[in-house]
Amino acid sequence: MTPSLEKLIWRVLPAVPAVVVVVAWAIYWQIERPPPSIIPSVADVVVTLFEQTLSGELLTDIAASVGRLLLGAAFGIATGVAAGFVAGLHRPVSEFLNPLVIFFNAISGIVWLPLVIGWLGVGSALATFLIWNTVFFIVFQNTVLGVQLVPEVLEQGVRTLGAGRWETIRSVTLPGALPYILTGIRSGLGFGWRALIAAELVGANTGLGHLIFSGAEYHRADIIIGGCLTIGVIATAMDRWLLLPIERRTVRRWGMITDAQGR
Amino acid sequence: MQADKITVTGFRHFFKTEGGDVQATGSIDIAIRPGEFVTLVGPSGCGKTTLLKAIAGFITPTEGTILCDGKPVRGPGRDRGVVFQELAILPWRTVRRNIGHGLEIARVPKAERDRAVARLIDLMGLAGFEDRYPHELSGGMRQRVAVARTWAADPEIILMDEPFAAVDAMTRLTLQEELGRLCATTRKTVFFITHSVEEAVFLADRVLVMTKRPGTIKAVLDVPRHDAGGRDWDSFTSDPEMRAIAEQVMHLVHAERVA
Ligand SMILES: Nc1ncnc2c1ncn2[C@@H]1O[C@H](COP(=O)(O)OP(=O)(O)OP(=O)(O)O)[C@@H](O)[C@H]1O
Ligand SMILES: [Mg+2]
């Protein structure tokens, strides 16, 4: 097999399971004809998505959701990386923070929802808080680990070149911890989506979570499934076109992550 | 009589571990003069790296004092360049940017930095690999980048911990000759750890031999220098005086073999 053909196949392969599921769903629906309020037909979902797109409703909801996600994630990443660095570099700080982090991590996510609705009301602030609350812990813990795992000899090396504390952090600790930070951001975003949708289900008047919730109210399974598909597609796209390129240009380029086959 | 560049007095070091203290070295006294090339040989685990890291400022001695230019060592500094036993160049910097890092930190203008780096790249036989990342190089090439990086920062003292251990035999001969020549012309003070007796004698003004752990200095051998520049292997191997010294060091080292 030629390398370029093999490459093409690997690019297309991830789409295969999705196609299989859709085809199976279509066939099942043709044979069984279940009530559309329980399982809609493929065509129903496509038509609904199309109508929502035309009316602009879908785009508004996507914009609201993605906006909240990015805002909450940006806060979560910034605070998580900063706190992770401080804790990773100073033993006493990490020992002080550890119990706190474990305590609040256990009750992070939608557990806060009933309480925070009272504090922040319904809307973007609520969703942003819940996303921050999810992303922060994942990014924090990965950053601490990443900082602590940077080989000491690399830091010692640049210090003998005359680097001070900041130069050492900038040129050694930060890039050295990057594989873990990126992993934290990737999984943080994944969990961030969950927090977002959970927040929007009850605590928002716009967004994909709200869209799905309204679909449930009217027993419109086509709206629910259409919403779920939209979430999944956007999350996948963000990972592929936002995070993967960063990873490819940094930690992969530097040989810090390698595929088993060295591809 | 010039003042000593490096003075180690009554150095002893213990590592604190979960299982109790580990004595890394016995009591060590060393004085290295400015511009002197001192090599250190000794069995594995005898405390060579510990001593070097203490001079570099990364280990605070349990006992004893270390002076550089008469001042106590309090931490690492750019006056003491180090080539570590483990590879310490940065995976996220290209060969060029690794070698130029010290100059970058010293805020040397880019044009000047590029000239210095280009010269070292030629010298180390790294031409054509300037924009490669370390993971794209062979082990020996990486080690050469590490030597070049330390050299580029132009420290007065260079501490090297088995810098050529991973370099192939052919390249090693060239690098040893180059290093000897460079040090002789630039009058740098060098403290060089090696496992190779030949290398130790070839490069040195003075060879120190250590006992096994906890290591102390067992013998000091002067290696006379007949030429102002560095040595070359051809005349070294045919010089009976050098052969005799190498043989002597070999005997001393063999007696310390870890059974
Ligand atoms: N960080 C450490 N913690 C505990 N013990 C250590 C530590 N570093 C070194 N040692 C111990 O101190 C002794 C001397 O170590 P050192 O690295 O100085 O040896 P070395 O002479 O450089 O050996 P080699 O030639 O194998 O590099 C060894 O017995 C080692 O086990
Ligand atoms: Mg060693």
PDB file of C-alpha atoms and ligand atoms in Angstrom, chain B residues 15 17 22 24 43-50 85 162 195 213, ligand 1:
ATOM      1  CA  PHE B  15      22.514  12.130  50.378  1.00  0.00           C
ATOM      2  CA  THR B  17      17.149   9.215  51.461  1.00  0.00           C
ATOM      3  CA  VAL B  22      24.052   7.579  51.709  1.00  0.00           C
ATOM      4  CA  ALA B  24      28.588   9.684  48.316  1.00  0.00           C
ATOM      5  CA  PRO B  43      34.829   3.762  39.432  1.00  0.00           C
ATOM      6  CA  SER B  44      31.106   4.127  38.827  1.00  0.00           C
ATOM      7  CA  GLY B  45      29.231   5.498  41.829  1.00  0.00           C
ATOM      8  CA  CYS B  46      32.325   6.840  43.572  1.00  0.00           C
ATOM      9  CA  GLY B  47      30.945  10.372  43.753  1.00  0.00           C
ATOM     10  CA  LYS B  48      32.367  12.093  40.641  1.00  0.00           C
ATOM     11  CA  THR B  49      29.072  13.634  39.556  1.00  0.00           C
ATOM     12  CA  THR B  50      28.309  14.630  43.142  1.00  0.00           C
ATOM     13  CA  GLN B  85      26.127  13.342  32.178  1.00  0.00           C
ATOM     14  CA  GLU B 162      31.526  12.280  30.575  1.00  0.00           C
ATOM     15  CA  HIS B 195      35.645   6.691  32.411  1.00  0.00           C
ATOM     16  CA  ARG B 213      32.544   4.910  47.004  1.00  0.00           C
TER      17      ARG B 213
HETATM   18  N1  LIG C   1      20.129  12.124  44.479  1.00  0.00           N
HETATM   19  C1  LIG C   1      20.707  11.087  45.117  1.00  0.00           C
HETATM   20  N2  LIG C   1      20.102  10.521  46.178  1.00  0.00           N
HETATM   21  C2  LIG C   1      20.679   9.492  46.835  1.00  0.00           C
HETATM   22  N3  LIG C   1      21.859   8.967  46.496  1.00  0.00           N
HETATM   23  C3  LIG C   1      22.516   9.482  45.455  1.00  0.00           C
HETATM   24  C4  LIG C   1      21.966  10.564  44.693  1.00  0.00           C
HETATM   25  N4  LIG C   1      22.835  10.881  43.706  1.00  0.00           N
HETATM   26  C5  LIG C   1      23.872  10.013  43.843  1.00  0.00           C
HETATM   27  N5  LIG C   1      23.682   9.182  44.867  1.00  0.00           N
HETATM   28  C6  LIG C   1      24.595   8.137  45.318  1.00  0.00           C
HETATM   29  O1  LIG C   1      25.847   8.736  45.544  1.00  0.00           O
HETATM   30  C7  LIG C   1      26.887   7.938  45.023  1.00  0.00           C
HETATM   31  C8  LIG C   1      27.736   8.754  44.063  1.00  0.00           C
HETATM   32  O2  LIG C   1      26.953   9.115  42.938  1.00  0.00           O
HETATM   33  P1  LIG C   1      27.573   9.876  41.713  1.00  0.00           P
HETATM   34  O3  LIG C   1      26.466  10.152  40.776  1.00  0.00           O
HETATM   35  O4  LIG C   1      28.339  11.036  42.191  1.00  0.00           O
HETATM   36  O5  LIG C   1      28.544   8.779  41.096  1.00  0.00           O
HETATM   37  P2  LIG C   1      29.509   8.867  39.839  1.00  0.00           P
HETATM   38  O6  LIG C   1      30.892   8.717  40.333  1.00  0.00           O
HETATM   39  O7  LIG C   1      29.207  10.061  39.034  1.00  0.00           O
HETATM   40  O8  LIG C   1      29.134   7.541  39.050  1.00  0.00           O
HETATM   41  P3  LIG C   1      29.044   7.274  37.463  1.00  0.00           P
HETATM   42  O9  LIG C   1      30.451   7.133  36.987  1.00  0.00           O
HETATM   43  O10 LIG C   1      28.312   5.999  37.366  1.00  0.00           O
HETATM   44  O11 LIG C   1      28.338   8.436  36.855  1.00  0.00           O
HETATM   45  C9  LIG C   1      26.243   6.740  44.365  1.00  0.00           C
HETATM   46  O12 LIG C   1      26.406   5.632  45.208  1.00  0.00           O
HETATM   47  C10 LIG C   1      24.790   7.101  44.246  1.00  0.00           C
HETATM   48  O13 LIG C   1      23.996   5.974  44.479  1.00  0.00           O
END
